[in-house]
PDB file of C-alpha atoms in Angstrom:
ATOM      1  CA  MET A   1      45.108 128.340 -15.110  1.00  0.00           C
ATOM      2  CA  ALA A   2      43.774 127.267 -17.173  1.00  0.00           C
ATOM      3  CA  ILE A   3      40.029 125.712 -17.855  1.00  0.00           C
ATOM      4  CA  SER A   4      38.613 123.122 -19.955  1.00  0.00           C
ATOM      5  CA  VAL A   5      35.206 120.989 -20.480  1.00  0.00           C
ATOM      6  CA  ASP A   6      38.149 117.989 -20.271  1.00  0.00           C
ATOM      7  CA  PRO A   7      37.998 115.484 -17.257  1.00  0.00           C
ATOM      8  CA  PRO A   8      41.651 115.581 -14.766  1.00  0.00           C
ATOM      9  CA  GLU A   9      42.720 112.772 -16.843  1.00  0.00           C
ATOM     10  CA  VAL A  10      42.635 113.902 -20.029  1.00  0.00           C
ATOM     11  CA  SER A  11      44.310 117.722 -18.465  1.00  0.00           C
ATOM     12  CA  ARG A  12      46.689 115.453 -16.877  1.00  0.00           C
ATOM     13  CA  ASN A  13      48.508 114.011 -19.749  1.00  0.00           C
ATOM     14  CA  LEU A  14      48.467 117.380 -21.637  1.00  0.00           C
ATOM     15  CA  ALA A  15      50.130 118.689 -18.763  1.00  0.00           C
ATOM     16  CA  GLU A  16      53.089 116.036 -18.597  1.00  0.00           C
ATOM     17  CA  LYS A  17      53.237 115.665 -22.492  1.00  0.00           C
ATOM     18  CA  SER A  18      53.724 119.950 -22.321  1.00  0.00           C
ATOM     19  CA  GLY A  19      55.526 120.228 -19.181  1.00  0.00           C
ATOM     20  CA  TYR A  20      52.537 122.434 -17.868  1.00  0.00           C
ATOM     21  CA  THR A  21      52.935 123.229 -14.297  1.00  0.00           C
ATOM     22  CA  PHE A  22      50.026 126.087 -13.658  1.00  0.00           C
ATOM     23  CA  PRO A  23      46.907 124.043 -13.037  1.00  0.00           C
ATOM     24  CA  ILE A  24      44.863 122.766 -15.106  1.00  0.00           C
ATOM     25  CA  LEU A  25      41.248 123.136 -13.866  1.00  0.00           C
ATOM     26  CA  SER A  26      37.948 120.667 -15.088  1.00  0.00           C
ATOM     27  CA  ASP A  27      34.980 121.890 -15.874  1.00  0.00           C
ATOM     28  CA  PRO A  28      33.171 118.763 -16.831  1.00  0.00           C
ATOM     29  CA  ASP A  29      29.498 119.956 -17.113  1.00  0.00           C
ATOM     30  CA  ALA A  30      30.942 124.067 -18.071  1.00  0.00           C
ATOM     31  CA  SER A  31      29.176 124.745 -15.385  1.00  0.00           C
ATOM     32  CA  VAL A  32      31.521 127.576 -14.119  1.00  0.00           C
ATOM     33  CA  ILE A  33      32.334 128.598 -18.055  1.00  0.00           C
ATOM     34  CA  ARG A  34      28.489 128.986 -18.254  1.00  0.00           C
ATOM     35  CA  ARG A  35      28.514 131.063 -15.289  1.00  0.00           C
ATOM     36  CA  TYR A  36      31.214 133.118 -17.348  1.00  0.00           C
ATOM     37  CA  HIS A  37      29.048 133.299 -20.533  1.00  0.00           C
ATOM     38  CA  LEU A  38      31.908 131.692 -22.388  1.00  0.00           C
ATOM     39  CA  LEU A  39      29.849 128.575 -23.614  1.00  0.00           C
ATOM     40  CA  HIS A  40      29.710 127.474 -26.642  1.00  0.00           C
ATOM     41  CA  PRO A  41      27.161 124.878 -26.881  1.00  0.00           C
ATOM     42  CA  ARG A  42      27.019 121.506 -28.710  1.00  0.00           C
ATOM     43  CA  GLY A  43      31.332 123.145 -30.161  1.00  0.00           C
ATOM     44  CA  GLY A  44      32.444 119.735 -29.085  1.00  0.00           C
ATOM     45  CA  PRO A  45      32.811 116.098 -31.036  1.00  0.00           C
ATOM     46  CA  ASP A  46      29.677 114.517 -30.104  1.00  0.00           C
ATOM     47  CA  GLU A  47      28.250 117.811 -30.083  1.00  0.00           C
ATOM     48  CA  HIS A  48      28.520 118.144 -26.445  1.00  0.00           C
ATOM     49  CA  ASP A  49      28.585 121.963 -24.772  1.00  0.00           C
ATOM     50  CA  ILE A  50      32.423 122.762 -24.722  1.00  0.00           C
ATOM     51  CA  ALA A  51      33.624 126.694 -23.767  1.00  0.00           C
ATOM     52  CA  ARG A  52      34.755 129.093 -26.578  1.00  0.00           C
ATOM     53  CA  PRO A  53      38.184 130.953 -26.131  1.00  0.00           C
ATOM     54  CA  ALA A  54      39.418 133.416 -23.709  1.00  0.00           C
ATOM     55  CA  GLU A  55      41.807 134.741 -21.894  1.00  0.00           C
ATOM     56  CA  PHE A  56      40.946 136.729 -18.425  1.00  0.00           C
ATOM     57  CA  LEU A  57      43.600 139.518 -16.537  1.00  0.00           C
ATOM     58  CA  VAL A  58      42.194 139.170 -13.186  1.00  0.00           C
ATOM     59  CA  ASP A  59      43.495 140.605  -9.997  1.00  0.00           C
ATOM     60  CA  SER A  60      43.478 140.513  -6.264  1.00  0.00           C
ATOM     61  CA  SER A  61      40.561 141.740  -6.363  1.00  0.00           C
ATOM     62  CA  MET A  62      38.703 139.743  -8.816  1.00  0.00           C
ATOM     63  CA  ILE A  63      38.711 142.110 -11.431  1.00  0.00           C
ATOM     64  CA  VAL A  64      39.025 141.896 -14.397  1.00  0.00           C
ATOM     65  CA  ARG A  65      41.802 143.412 -15.819  1.00  0.00           C
ATOM     66  CA  TRP A  66      42.505 142.352 -19.714  1.00  0.00           C
ATOM     67  CA  ALA A  67      40.902 140.187 -21.391  1.00  0.00           C
ATOM     68  CA  ASN A  68      40.919 138.396 -24.897  1.00  0.00           C
ATOM     69  CA  PHE A  69      38.131 136.817 -27.142  1.00  0.00           C
ATOM     70  CA  THR A  70      39.190 135.759 -30.591  1.00  0.00           C
ATOM     71  CA  GLU A  71      36.809 135.091 -33.067  1.00  0.00           C
ATOM     72  CA  ASP A  72      38.144 133.045 -34.870  1.00  0.00           C
ATOM     73  CA  ILE A  73      39.930 129.076 -33.618  1.00  0.00           C
ATOM     74  CA  ARG A  74      42.808 129.595 -34.800  1.00  0.00           C
ATOM     75  CA  VAL A  75      43.811 132.919 -33.689  1.00  0.00           C
ATOM     76  CA  ARG A  76      44.313 132.692 -29.614  1.00  0.00           C
ATOM     77  CA  ALA A  77      46.328 134.883 -27.860  1.00  0.00           C
ATOM     78  CA  ARG A  78      49.922 134.070 -27.868  1.00  0.00           C
ATOM     79  CA  ALA A  79      51.623 133.841 -25.023  1.00  0.00           C
ATOM     80  CA  ASP A  80      54.206 136.733 -25.277  1.00  0.00           C
ATOM     81  CA  GLU A  81      50.358 139.003 -25.040  1.00  0.00           C
ATOM     82  CA  MET A  82      49.112 137.268 -21.976  1.00  0.00           C
ATOM     83  CA  LEU A  83      52.767 138.686 -20.117  1.00  0.00           C
ATOM     84  CA  ALA A  84      52.677 141.622 -21.685  1.00  0.00           C
ATOM     85  CA  ALA A  85      49.752 142.258 -20.208  1.00  0.00           C
ATOM     86  CA  ALA A  86      50.366 141.102 -16.903  1.00  0.00           C
ATOM     87  CA  ARG A  87      53.296 143.569 -17.093  1.00  0.00           C
ATOM     88  CA  ASN A  88      51.541 145.962 -17.860  1.00  0.00           C
ATOM     89  CA  LEU A  89      49.754 145.759 -14.465  1.00  0.00           C
ATOM     90  CA  ARG A  90      52.429 147.148 -11.899  1.00  0.00           C
TER      91      ARG A  90
ATOM     92  CA  MET B   1      49.717 123.177 -63.765  1.00  0.00           C
ATOM     93  CA  PRO B   2      46.247 121.077 -62.090  1.00  0.00           C
ATOM     94  CA  TRP B   3      49.656 119.370 -59.534  1.00  0.00           C
ATOM     95  CA  TRP B   4      50.232 122.584 -58.462  1.00  0.00           C
ATOM     96  CA  ALA B   5      46.370 123.403 -57.916  1.00  0.00           C
ATOM     97  CA  LEU B   6      46.248 120.693 -55.966  1.00  0.00           C
ATOM     98  CA  ALA B   7      49.428 121.459 -53.621  1.00  0.00           C
ATOM     99  CA  PHE B   8      48.076 124.817 -53.284  1.00  0.00           C
ATOM    100  CA  ALA B   9      44.366 123.815 -52.346  1.00  0.00           C
ATOM    101  CA  ILE B  10      46.402 121.168 -49.295  1.00  0.00           C
ATOM    102  CA  LEU B  11      48.728 123.537 -48.031  1.00  0.00           C
ATOM    103  CA  SER B  12      45.188 126.070 -47.804  1.00  0.00           C
ATOM    104  CA  VAL B  13      43.718 122.952 -45.420  1.00  0.00           C
ATOM    105  CA  ALA B  14      46.720 122.388 -43.549  1.00  0.00           C
ATOM    106  CA  CYS B  15      48.152 126.024 -42.626  1.00  0.00           C
ATOM    107  CA  ASN B  16      44.378 125.331 -40.561  1.00  0.00           C
ATOM    108  CA  PHE B  17      46.062 123.344 -38.479  1.00  0.00           C
ATOM    109  CA  ALA B  18      49.814 124.931 -37.883  1.00  0.00           C
ATOM    110  CA  SER B  19      48.680 127.068 -34.693  1.00  0.00           C
ATOM    111  CA  PHE B  20      48.809 123.303 -32.996  1.00  0.00           C
ATOM    112  CA  VAL B  21      52.935 123.001 -33.805  1.00  0.00           C
ATOM    113  CA  GLY B  22      53.201 126.746 -33.102  1.00  0.00           C
ATOM    114  CA  PHE B  23      53.687 128.631 -36.137  1.00  0.00           C
ATOM    115  CA  PRO B  24      54.458 132.657 -34.765  1.00  0.00           C
ATOM    116  CA  GLN B  25      51.837 134.234 -36.308  1.00  0.00           C
ATOM    117  CA  PRO B  26      48.625 132.988 -36.245  1.00  0.00           C
ATOM    118  CA  ALA B  27      46.484 135.689 -36.331  1.00  0.00           C
ATOM    119  CA  ALA B  28      47.997 135.343 -40.474  1.00  0.00           C
ATOM    120  CA  LEU B  29      46.170 132.179 -40.526  1.00  0.00           C
ATOM    121  CA  PRO B  30      43.452 132.456 -41.314  1.00  0.00           C
ATOM    122  CA  TRP B  31      44.374 134.793 -44.350  1.00  0.00           C
ATOM    123  CA  LEU B  32      47.090 132.640 -45.523  1.00  0.00           C
ATOM    124  CA  SER B  33      44.285 130.159 -45.672  1.00  0.00           C
ATOM    125  CA  ILE B  34      42.469 131.536 -48.675  1.00  0.00           C
ATOM    126  CA  PHE B  35      45.562 133.459 -50.259  1.00  0.00           C
ATOM    127  CA  LEU B  36      46.539 129.922 -50.657  1.00  0.00           C
ATOM    128  CA  ALA B  37      42.649 129.012 -51.617  1.00  0.00           C
ATOM    129  CA  VAL B  38      42.756 132.112 -54.371  1.00  0.00           C
ATOM    130  CA  VAL B  39      46.311 130.992 -55.918  1.00  0.00           C
ATOM    131  CA  ALA B  40      45.034 126.672 -56.311  1.00  0.00           C
ATOM    132  CA  LEU B  41      41.931 128.256 -58.014  1.00  0.00           C
ATOM    133  CA  PHE B  42      43.974 130.470 -60.178  1.00  0.00           C
ATOM    134  CA  LEU B  43      46.072 127.625 -60.897  1.00  0.00           C
ATOM    135  CA  LEU B  44      43.384 125.534 -61.307  1.00  0.00           C
ATOM    136  CA  VAL B  45      41.296 127.303 -63.707  1.00  0.00           C
ATOM    137  CA  ALA B  46      45.084 128.273 -65.551  1.00  0.00           C
ATOM    138  CA  GLY B  47      46.030 124.578 -66.098  1.00  0.00           C
ATOM    139  CA  LEU B  48      42.163 123.497 -67.612  1.00  0.00           C
ATOM    140  CA  ILE B  49      42.557 126.119 -70.401  1.00  0.00           C
ATOM    141  CA  ARG B  50      46.464 125.604 -71.585  1.00  0.00           C
ATOM    142  CA  ALA B  51      45.070 121.883 -71.652  1.00  0.00           C
ATOM    143  CA  PHE B  52      41.724 122.168 -74.104  1.00  0.00           C
ATOM    144  CA  ASP B  53      43.412 125.392 -76.031  1.00  0.00           C
ATOM    145  CA  ARG B  54      46.867 123.077 -76.554  1.00  0.00           C
ATOM    146  CA  ARG B  55      46.340 119.365 -76.061  1.00  0.00           C
ATOM    147  CA  THR B  56      48.420 118.338 -79.372  1.00  0.00           C
ATOM    148  CA  ILE B  57      51.771 119.685 -76.828  1.00  0.00           C
ATOM    149  CA  TYR B  58      50.000 118.935 -74.061  1.00  0.00           C
ATOM    150  CA  GLY B  59      48.649 115.808 -73.875  1.00  0.00           C
ATOM    151  CA  GLY B  60      47.093 114.855 -70.134  1.00  0.00           C
ATOM    152  CA  LYS B  61      43.553 116.451 -70.334  1.00  0.00           C
ATOM    153  CA  ILE B  62      41.798 113.735 -68.460  1.00  0.00           C
ATOM    154  CA  LEU B  63      44.134 113.617 -65.640  1.00  0.00           C
ATOM    155  CA  SER B  64      43.821 118.058 -65.731  1.00  0.00           C
ATOM    156  CA  ILE B  65      40.125 117.311 -65.135  1.00  0.00           C
ATOM    157  CA  VAL B  66      40.679 114.907 -62.582  1.00  0.00           C
ATOM    158  CA  THR B  67      43.242 116.106 -60.690  1.00  0.00           C
ATOM    159  CA  SER B  68      41.332 120.097 -61.112  1.00  0.00           C
ATOM    160  CA  ALA B  69      38.179 118.407 -59.503  1.00  0.00           C
ATOM    161  CA  PHE B  70      40.223 116.934 -56.756  1.00  0.00           C
ATOM    162  CA  ALA B  71      42.171 120.296 -56.201  1.00  0.00           C
ATOM    163  CA  LEU B  72      38.512 122.250 -56.033  1.00  0.00           C
ATOM    164  CA  ILE B  73      37.160 119.424 -53.409  1.00  0.00           C
ATOM    165  CA  ILE B  74      40.546 120.248 -51.471  1.00  0.00           C
ATOM    166  CA  VAL B  75      39.721 124.149 -51.600  1.00  0.00           C
ATOM    167  CA  GLY B  76      35.531 123.607 -51.020  1.00  0.00           C
ATOM    168  CA  LEU B  77      37.360 121.539 -47.395  1.00  0.00           C
ATOM    169  CA  ALA B  78      39.314 124.670 -47.067  1.00  0.00           C
ATOM    170  CA  GLY B  79      36.275 126.878 -46.930  1.00  0.00           C
ATOM    171  CA  PHE B  80      34.411 124.600 -44.896  1.00  0.00           C
ATOM    172  CA  ILE B  81      37.396 124.744 -41.710  1.00  0.00           C
ATOM    173  CA  SER B  82      37.699 128.189 -42.340  1.00  0.00           C
ATOM    174  CA  MET B  83      33.828 129.131 -42.089  1.00  0.00           C
ATOM    175  CA  GLY B  84      33.469 126.462 -38.790  1.00  0.00           C
ATOM    176  CA  ALA B  85      36.876 128.080 -37.283  1.00  0.00           C
ATOM    177  CA  ARG B  86      34.408 131.618 -37.009  1.00  0.00           C
ATOM    178  CA  LYS B  87      31.398 129.719 -35.929  1.00  0.00           C
ATOM    179  CA  LEU B  88      32.079 131.073 -32.552  1.00  0.00           C
ATOM    180  CA  PRO B  89      28.747 132.575 -29.687  1.00  0.00           C
ATOM    181  CA  SER B  90      29.023 135.969 -29.397  1.00  0.00           C
ATOM    182  CA  ALA B  91      30.917 136.817 -25.547  1.00  0.00           C
ATOM    183  CA  ALA B  92      30.004 140.317 -25.391  1.00  0.00           C
ATOM    184  CA  SER B  93      28.218 139.111 -22.654  1.00  0.00           C
ATOM    185  CA  ALA B  94      31.187 137.299 -20.608  1.00  0.00           C
ATOM    186  CA  PRO B  95      33.514 139.483 -17.776  1.00  0.00           C
ATOM    187  CA  GLN B  96      35.222 142.433 -19.522  1.00  0.00           C
ATOM    188  CA  PRO B  97      37.218 144.403 -17.815  1.00  0.00           C
ATOM    189  CA  GLY B  98      36.829 146.677 -14.967  1.00  0.00           C
ATOM    190  CA  GLN B  99      34.046 144.028 -14.245  1.00  0.00           C
ATOM    191  CA  GLN B 100      34.275 141.404 -11.535  1.00  0.00           C
ATOM    192  CA  VAL B 101      34.943 138.006 -12.111  1.00  0.00           C
ATOM    193  CA  PRO B 102      32.216 135.745 -10.247  1.00  0.00           C
ATOM    194  CA  ASP B 103      34.578 132.704  -8.053  1.00  0.00           C
ATOM    195  CA  PHE B 104      34.205 128.998  -8.393  1.00  0.00           C
ATOM    196  CA  THR B 105      36.188 125.798  -7.591  1.00  0.00           C
ATOM    197  CA  LEU B 106      36.799 123.187  -8.970  1.00  0.00           C
ATOM    198  CA  ALA B 107      38.985 119.429  -9.862  1.00  0.00           C
ATOM    199  CA  ASP B 108      43.077 119.996 -10.834  1.00  0.00           C
ATOM    200  CA  THR B 109      44.519 117.081 -12.675  1.00  0.00           C
ATOM    201  CA  SER B 110      45.158 115.285  -9.586  1.00  0.00           C
ATOM    202  CA  GLY B 111      41.145 115.953  -8.449  1.00  0.00           C
ATOM    203  CA  LYS B 112      42.214 118.636  -5.537  1.00  0.00           C
ATOM    204  CA  ALA B 113      39.728 120.775  -5.331  1.00  0.00           C
ATOM    205  CA  VAL B 114      40.900 124.691  -6.069  1.00  0.00           C
ATOM    206  CA  SER B 115      39.468 127.826  -6.311  1.00  0.00           C
ATOM    207  CA  LEU B 116      39.883 131.104  -7.549  1.00  0.00           C
ATOM    208  CA  HIS B 117      40.359 133.213  -4.114  1.00  0.00           C
ATOM    209  CA  GLN B 118      41.874 130.099  -3.398  1.00  0.00           C
ATOM    210  CA  LEU B 119      44.682 131.448  -5.415  1.00  0.00           C
ATOM    211  CA  LEU B 120      44.980 134.903  -5.256  1.00  0.00           C
ATOM    212  CA  GLU B 121      45.718 134.797  -1.349  1.00  0.00           C
ATOM    213  CA  SER B 122      48.062 132.268  -2.202  1.00  0.00           C
ATOM    214  CA  SER B 123      50.591 131.211  -3.780  1.00  0.00           C
ATOM    215  CA  SER B 124      51.797 128.110  -4.875  1.00  0.00           C
ATOM    216  CA  GLN B 125      54.840 128.456  -3.645  1.00  0.00           C
ATOM    217  CA  SER B 126      54.357 129.268   0.107  1.00  0.00           C
ATOM    218  CA  GLN B 127      56.632 131.368   1.271  1.00  0.00           C
ATOM    219  CA  THR B 128      56.273 134.139  -1.189  1.00  0.00           C
ATOM    220  CA  ALA B 129      54.130 137.038  -1.796  1.00  0.00           C
ATOM    221  CA  PRO B 130      50.131 136.184  -3.093  1.00  0.00           C
ATOM    222  CA  PRO B 131      50.194 136.912  -6.574  1.00  0.00           C
ATOM    223  CA  LYS B 132      49.108 140.338  -8.297  1.00  0.00           C
ATOM    224  CA  ALA B 133      46.784 138.837 -10.924  1.00  0.00           C
ATOM    225  CA  VAL B 134      46.123 135.511 -11.919  1.00  0.00           C
ATOM    226  CA  LEU B 135      45.723 134.592 -15.701  1.00  0.00           C
ATOM    227  CA  LEU B 136      41.877 132.930 -16.429  1.00  0.00           C
ATOM    228  CA  VAL B 137      42.545 130.964 -20.289  1.00  0.00           C
ATOM    229  CA  PHE B 138      39.404 129.104 -20.898  1.00  0.00           C
ATOM    230  CA  TYR B 139      40.342 126.683 -23.675  1.00  0.00           C
ATOM    231  CA  ARG B 140      38.187 123.913 -26.207  1.00  0.00           C
ATOM    232  CA  GLY B 141      39.879 121.464 -24.968  1.00  0.00           C
ATOM    233  CA  TYR B 142      41.952 118.458 -25.861  1.00  0.00           C
ATOM    234  CA  TRP B 143      39.291 115.851 -26.943  1.00  0.00           C
TER     235      TRP B 143
END
C-alpha cells in the first residue's frame, strides 16, 4: 500500500488514472510519516511537510524484512526490485 | 555549436524528469544529467572559441554569445535540480530491517479507515489466506 500527505480525493484521481488497486492511504497531518521518522519538513510546495520516499516490506509480525531509502528523489525502488524482495521472503 | 550546447543543456534538464515517464534505469539518471551538462559546457566553450577565432568565416558572433548564455543558464538549472533532488533528510532513525514498525490507521481513497494490522490479518479477497507481508510505500505525493 502507498502512503502520502495527499488528501483522499487526490489519491483517488491517481488510482483511477493509473488503474491502481492497492490501498492508497492519506496522512494529511503527516502523523504516521512522523512516527516512522520519514518526515521531510517543508519538502512540498508552499513549504508544507511531506514524506521522504521510503519502501518497507513488513511481515505478519510487523517486522521490517526489507527496506529501501533513497538519497535522491529521482532514484526510487523499481517495482521489480520490490517484487524480488517479496519473493525472497519465502 | 552553441545550438548543440543549448540542445544538450535542455536534455540535461529534461532527463531529470524521465523517471516520471517510466525510464527503465532511474539509477542512471543523475549521472546522465551530469554527463549531458558536461557535454553542453564543452560544446559551449568550443563554439565560442570557434566564433571568435574565425569570425571572417563564421559570422554569428553575437548569436553564439546569446545562445551560449542561454545554454549556460540551462546548465545552471540542471545543476540546481540535481542539488535539490538530493536534499533529503536522513532516514537513519526510520525502522530498519529486523525492527518492528508501529501500527497505524489512516483513511483510504474512499475515506474508509485502514490499519496495518488489519491488512496483515486479512486479505482483500476474503476467501484467500492472509498475506505473508505488506509492502509499505511512502511517497512525496502528487500535488
